Amino acid sequence: SFSTRWYWGDPVDSVWHDPTLSHALVQSFKLAGATVLIAVPIGVLLAIGLARWRGRGSGTSNFIMLFPLVTPEIVMGVSLLLVFSHVFTFIETGTLAQILGHVTFSISFVVVIVRARLFSIGRQYEEAAADLGATPFRALTRVLLPLLTPAIVASAAVVFAISADDFVISQWLSSGGPTDTVPVQIYAATRAAPLPSVNAIATIMMVSTLLIVTAGFLTWRFFTRGERRAGKAAEDIGGAFNLT
């Protein structure tokens, strides 16, 4: 039956009292939170720029943006390790390198989600704001960003879940000890004789990820409520005018 022994009840081997597991849990959430705070704003601005840019080189920029999505994660991890080891030598492996690595492959997810929202809402709201005298910056902050809120929240939930559950990049860029994450600890424990506390910390990570994703979905539903009905009503009105 269910027991709290391996969560906090056992004074030695529970997740709460085992410093290795507790540090891994804190490190996973630290990386996920920092990745969301950095990757989401950059991804939103990049998505707006790529969606509105029609000049020379836009196709190449879009391809480079999608490149992390099709690159095998093991290749990404090795490449980032080589970059920090031979190019940006002032950045040592550890928490900072892990954050930069997570941000590198998470931005693409933000861009894809936000661009889908941009294409669904169109440009008519920005054009209407400009017709009413709004500056480009005011149209961005007062019109476009509020309309992008569902996509921003959804992308933040996805980035948090991906970063918290990442194993390959976290392992390659880890310096060991307190920079190991929960997936790294689970992998190391399964190669020996794992304690039930490993199952407990895996359950904590799974439940936390599900809660974050569910919260993101509910927030998206809240902000997009009524949009389908409004769109259907607009189509019906347009059809009525066409008939007349």
PDB file of N, CA and C in Angstrom, residues 137-187:
ATOM      1  N   PHE A 137       5.222  49.840 -31.016  1.00  0.00           N
ATOM      2  CA  PHE A 137       5.498  49.299 -29.684  1.00  0.00           C
ATOM      3  C   PHE A 137       4.222  49.174 -28.869  1.00  0.00           C
ATOM      4  N   ARG A 138       3.352  50.152 -28.965  1.00  0.00           N
ATOM      5  CA  ARG A 138       2.086  50.093 -28.213  1.00  0.00           C
ATOM      6  C   ARG A 138       1.190  48.982 -28.754  1.00  0.00           C
ATOM      7  N   ALA A 139       1.184  48.794 -30.071  1.00  0.00           N
ATOM      8  CA  ALA A 139       0.395  47.698 -30.640  1.00  0.00           C
ATOM      9  C   ALA A 139       0.936  46.347 -30.188  1.00  0.00           C
ATOM     10  N   LEU A 140       2.269  46.269 -30.035  1.00  0.00           N
ATOM     11  CA  LEU A 140       2.869  45.023 -29.575  1.00  0.00           C
ATOM     12  C   LEU A 140       2.500  44.734 -28.129  1.00  0.00           C
ATOM     13  N   THR A 141       2.618  45.742 -27.260  1.00  0.00           N
ATOM     14  CA  THR A 141       2.417  45.506 -25.829  1.00  0.00           C
ATOM     15  C   THR A 141       0.947  45.475 -25.428  1.00  0.00           C
ATOM     16  N   ARG A 142       0.097  46.234 -26.109  1.00  0.00           N
ATOM     17  CA  ARG A 142      -1.306  46.328 -25.703  1.00  0.00           C
ATOM     18  C   ARG A 142      -2.235  45.426 -26.495  1.00  0.00           C
ATOM     19  N   VAL A 143      -1.791  44.958 -27.654  1.00  0.00           N
ATOM     20  CA  VAL A 143      -2.676  44.156 -28.502  1.00  0.00           C
ATOM     21  C   VAL A 143      -2.105  42.767 -28.752  1.00  0.00           C
ATOM     22  N   LEU A 144      -0.876  42.718 -29.294  1.00  0.00           N
ATOM     23  CA  LEU A 144      -0.346  41.432 -29.737  1.00  0.00           C
ATOM     24  C   LEU A 144       0.024  40.515 -28.571  1.00  0.00           C
ATOM     25  N   LEU A 145       0.761  41.027 -27.598  1.00  0.00           N
ATOM     26  CA  LEU A 145       1.190  40.178 -26.480  1.00  0.00           C
ATOM     27  C   LEU A 145       0.012  39.623 -25.670  1.00  0.00           C
ATOM     28  N   PRO A 146      -1.035  40.430 -25.374  1.00  0.00           N
ATOM     29  CA  PRO A 146      -2.193  39.822 -24.701  1.00  0.00           C
ATOM     30  C   PRO A 146      -2.838  38.706 -25.520  1.00  0.00           C
ATOM     31  N   LEU A 147      -2.878  38.860 -26.844  1.00  0.00           N
ATOM     32  CA  LEU A 147      -3.434  37.794 -27.677  1.00  0.00           C
ATOM     33  C   LEU A 147      -2.535  36.564 -27.695  1.00  0.00           C
ATOM     34  N   LEU A 148      -1.240  36.764 -27.452  1.00  0.00           N
ATOM     35  CA  LEU A 148      -0.295  35.650 -27.445  1.00  0.00           C
ATOM     36  C   LEU A 148      -0.184  34.986 -26.073  1.00  0.00           C
ATOM     37  N   THR A 149      -0.897  35.485 -25.080  1.00  0.00           N
ATOM     38  CA  THR A 149      -0.783  34.933 -23.727  1.00  0.00           C
ATOM     39  C   THR A 149      -1.036  33.434 -23.657  1.00  0.00           C
ATOM     40  N   PRO A 150      -2.072  32.881 -24.325  1.00  0.00           N
ATOM     41  CA  PRO A 150      -2.259  31.425 -24.271  1.00  0.00           C
ATOM     42  C   PRO A 150      -1.055  30.652 -24.789  1.00  0.00           C
ATOM     43  N   ALA A 151      -0.468  31.106 -25.889  1.00  0.00           N
ATOM     44  CA  ALA A 151       0.698  30.424 -26.443  1.00  0.00           C
ATOM     45  C   ALA A 151       1.915  30.578 -25.545  1.00  0.00           C
ATOM     46  N   ILE A 152       2.056  31.741 -24.914  1.00  0.00           N
ATOM     47  CA  ILE A 152       3.191  31.957 -24.023  1.00  0.00           C
ATOM     48  C   ILE A 152       3.101  31.029 -22.816  1.00  0.00           C
ATOM     49  N   VAL A 153       1.911  30.912 -22.243  1.00  0.00           N
ATOM     50  CA  VAL A 153       1.730  30.031 -21.088  1.00  0.00           C
ATOM     51  C   VAL A 153       1.947  28.575 -21.488  1.00  0.00           C
ATOM     52  N   ALA A 154       1.405  28.182 -22.633  1.00  0.00           N
ATOM     53  CA  ALA A 154       1.579  26.800 -23.082  1.00  0.00           C
ATOM     54  C   ALA A 154       3.041  26.486 -23.355  1.00  0.00           C
ATOM     55  N   SER A 155       3.751  27.407 -23.990  1.00  0.00           N
ATOM     56  CA  SER A 155       5.167  27.168 -24.267  1.00  0.00           C
ATOM     57  C   SER A 155       5.981  27.116 -22.977  1.00  0.00           C
ATOM     58  N   ALA A 156       5.624  27.925 -21.977  1.00  0.00           N
ATOM     59  CA  ALA A 156       6.328  27.875 -20.694  1.00  0.00           C
ATOM     60  C   ALA A 156       6.137  26.522 -20.022  1.00  0.00           C
ATOM     61  N   ALA A 157       4.920  25.977 -20.078  1.00  0.00           N
ATOM     62  CA  ALA A 157       4.670  24.661 -19.480  1.00  0.00           C
ATOM     63  C   ALA A 157       5.447  23.572 -20.213  1.00  0.00           C
ATOM     64  N   VAL A 158       5.487  23.645 -21.538  1.00  0.00           N
ATOM     65  CA  VAL A 158       6.221  22.644 -22.315  1.00  0.00           C
ATOM     66  C   VAL A 158       7.713  22.725 -22.031  1.00  0.00           C
ATOM     67  N   VAL A 159       8.254  23.936 -21.992  1.00  0.00           N
ATOM     68  CA  VAL A 159       9.681  24.112 -21.726  1.00  0.00           C
ATOM     69  C   VAL A 159      10.038  23.607 -20.335  1.00  0.00           C
ATOM     70  N   PHE A 160       9.197  23.895 -19.351  1.00  0.00           N
ATOM     71  CA  PHE A 160       9.461  23.420 -17.991  1.00  0.00           C
ATOM     72  C   PHE A 160       9.499  21.900 -17.949  1.00  0.00           C
ATOM     73  N   ALA A 161       8.526  21.268 -18.593  1.00  0.00           N
ATOM     74  CA  ALA A 161       8.472  19.806 -18.579  1.00  0.00           C
ATOM     75  C   ALA A 161       9.671  19.197 -19.295  1.00  0.00           C
ATOM     76  N   ILE A 162      10.046  19.751 -20.446  1.00  0.00           N
ATOM     77  CA  ILE A 162      11.169  19.211 -21.207  1.00  0.00           C
ATOM     78  C   ILE A 162      12.479  19.396 -20.447  1.00  0.00           C
ATOM     79  N   SER A 163      12.665  20.566 -19.860  1.00  0.00           N
ATOM     80  CA  SER A 163      13.908  20.836 -19.137  1.00  0.00           C
ATOM     81  C   SER A 163      14.023  19.975 -17.885  1.00  0.00           C
ATOM     82  N   ALA A 164      12.932  19.832 -17.138  1.00  0.00           N
ATOM     83  CA  ALA A 164      12.982  19.050 -15.903  1.00  0.00           C
ATOM     84  C   ALA A 164      13.242  17.575 -16.183  1.00  0.00           C
ATOM     85  N   ASP A 165      12.761  17.070 -17.313  1.00  0.00           N
ATOM     86  CA  ASP A 165      12.910  15.650 -17.634  1.00  0.00           C
ATOM     87  C   ASP A 165      14.111  15.354 -18.519  1.00  0.00           C
ATOM     88  N   ASP A 166      14.885  16.361 -18.869  1.00  0.00           N
ATOM     89  CA  ASP A 166      16.009  16.123 -19.781  1.00  0.00           C
ATOM     90  C   ASP A 166      17.114  15.319 -19.088  1.00  0.00           C
ATOM     91  N   PHE A 167      17.702  14.422 -19.861  1.00  0.00           N
ATOM     92  CA  PHE A 167      18.770  13.581 -19.312  1.00  0.00           C
ATOM     93  C   PHE A 167      20.095  13.792 -20.035  1.00  0.00           C
ATOM     94  N   VAL A 168      20.080  13.768 -21.356  1.00  0.00           N
ATOM     95  CA  VAL A 168      21.326  13.729 -22.128  1.00  0.00           C
ATOM     96  C   VAL A 168      22.135  15.001 -21.912  1.00  0.00           C
ATOM     97  N   ILE A 169      21.541  16.154 -22.170  1.00  0.00           N
ATOM     98  CA  ILE A 169      22.277  17.413 -22.052  1.00  0.00           C
ATOM     99  C   ILE A 169      22.642  17.689 -20.598  1.00  0.00           C
ATOM    100  N   SER A 170      21.733  17.362 -19.681  1.00  0.00           N
ATOM    101  CA  SER A 170      22.043  17.561 -18.262  1.00  0.00           C
ATOM    102  C   SER A 170      23.238  16.719 -17.832  1.00  0.00           C
ATOM    103  N   GLN A 171      23.341  15.514 -18.364  1.00  0.00           N
ATOM    104  CA  GLN A 171      24.457  14.648 -17.991  1.00  0.00           C
ATOM    105  C   GLN A 171      25.768  15.112 -18.614  1.00  0.00           C
ATOM    106  N   TRP A 172      25.746  15.472 -19.890  1.00  0.00           N
ATOM    107  CA  TRP A 172      26.975  15.880 -20.565  1.00  0.00           C
ATOM    108  C   TRP A 172      27.538  17.169 -19.989  1.00  0.00           C
ATOM    109  N   LEU A 173      26.678  18.066 -19.534  1.00  0.00           N
ATOM    110  CA  LEU A 173      27.120  19.364 -19.029  1.00  0.00           C
ATOM    111  C   LEU A 173      27.200  19.408 -17.508  1.00  0.00           C
ATOM    112  N   SER A 174      26.992  18.272 -16.853  1.00  0.00           N
ATOM    113  CA  SER A 174      27.062  18.232 -15.402  1.00  0.00           C
ATOM    114  C   SER A 174      28.510  18.121 -14.943  1.00  0.00           C
ATOM    115  N   SER A 175      28.785  18.742 -13.827  1.00  0.00           N
ATOM    116  CA  SER A 175      30.111  18.619 -13.205  1.00  0.00           C
ATOM    117  C   SER A 175      30.100  17.624 -12.065  1.00  0.00           C
ATOM    118  N   GLY A 176      28.991  16.872 -11.933  1.00  0.00           N
ATOM    119  CA  GLY A 176      28.886  15.877 -10.881  1.00  0.00           C
ATOM    120  C   GLY A 176      28.436  16.474  -9.571  1.00  0.00           C
ATOM    121  N   GLY A 177      28.118  15.614  -8.628  1.00  0.00           N
ATOM    122  CA  GLY A 177      27.732  16.078  -7.297  1.00  0.00           C
ATOM    123  C   GLY A 177      26.438  16.854  -7.306  1.00  0.00           C
ATOM    124  N   PRO A 178      26.454  18.098  -6.818  1.00  0.00           N
ATOM    125  CA  PRO A 178      25.209  18.868  -6.678  1.00  0.00           C
ATOM    126  C   PRO A 178      24.598  19.316  -8.006  1.00  0.00           C
ATOM    127  N   THR A 179      25.302  19.167  -9.136  1.00  0.00           N
ATOM    128  CA  THR A 179      24.728  19.567 -10.424  1.00  0.00           C
ATOM    129  C   THR A 179      24.033  18.417 -11.141  1.00  0.00           C
ATOM    130  N   ASP A 180      24.022  17.234 -10.544  1.00  0.00           N
ATOM    131  CA  ASP A 180      23.280  16.121 -11.135  1.00  0.00           C
ATOM    132  C   ASP A 180      21.789  16.347 -10.939  1.00  0.00           C
ATOM    133  N   THR A 181      21.002  16.046 -11.969  1.00  0.00           N
ATOM    134  CA  THR A 181      19.554  16.204 -11.908  1.00  0.00           C
ATOM    135  C   THR A 181      18.894  14.875 -11.567  1.00  0.00           C
ATOM    136  N   VAL A 182      17.587  14.916 -11.428  1.00  0.00           N
ATOM    137  CA  VAL A 182      16.850  13.698 -11.089  1.00  0.00           C
ATOM    138  C   VAL A 182      16.996  12.618 -12.162  1.00  0.00           C
ATOM    139  N   PRO A 183      16.852  12.910 -13.460  1.00  0.00           N
ATOM    140  CA  PRO A 183      17.063  11.860 -14.456  1.00  0.00           C
ATOM    141  C   PRO A 183      18.464  11.246 -14.390  1.00  0.00           C
ATOM    142  N   VAL A 184      19.478  12.057 -14.130  1.00  0.00           N
ATOM    143  CA  VAL A 184      20.847  11.534 -14.015  1.00  0.00           C
ATOM    144  C   VAL A 184      20.960  10.620 -12.801  1.00  0.00           C
ATOM    145  N   GLN A 185      20.361  11.004 -11.692  1.00  0.00           N
ATOM    146  CA  GLN A 185      20.401  10.185 -10.487  1.00  0.00           C
ATOM    147  C   GLN A 185      19.644   8.871 -10.684  1.00  0.00           C
ATOM    148  N   ILE A 186      18.514   8.933 -11.369  1.00  0.00           N
ATOM    149  CA  ILE A 186      17.756   7.701 -11.630  1.00  0.00           C
ATOM    150  C   ILE A 186      18.561   6.753 -12.500  1.00  0.00           C
ATOM    151  N   TYR A 187      19.212   7.302 -13.528  1.00  0.00           N
ATOM    152  CA  TYR A 187      20.032   6.467 -14.396  1.00  0.00           C
ATOM    153  C   TYR A 187      21.182   5.825 -13.628  1.00  0.00           C
TER     154      TYR A 187
END
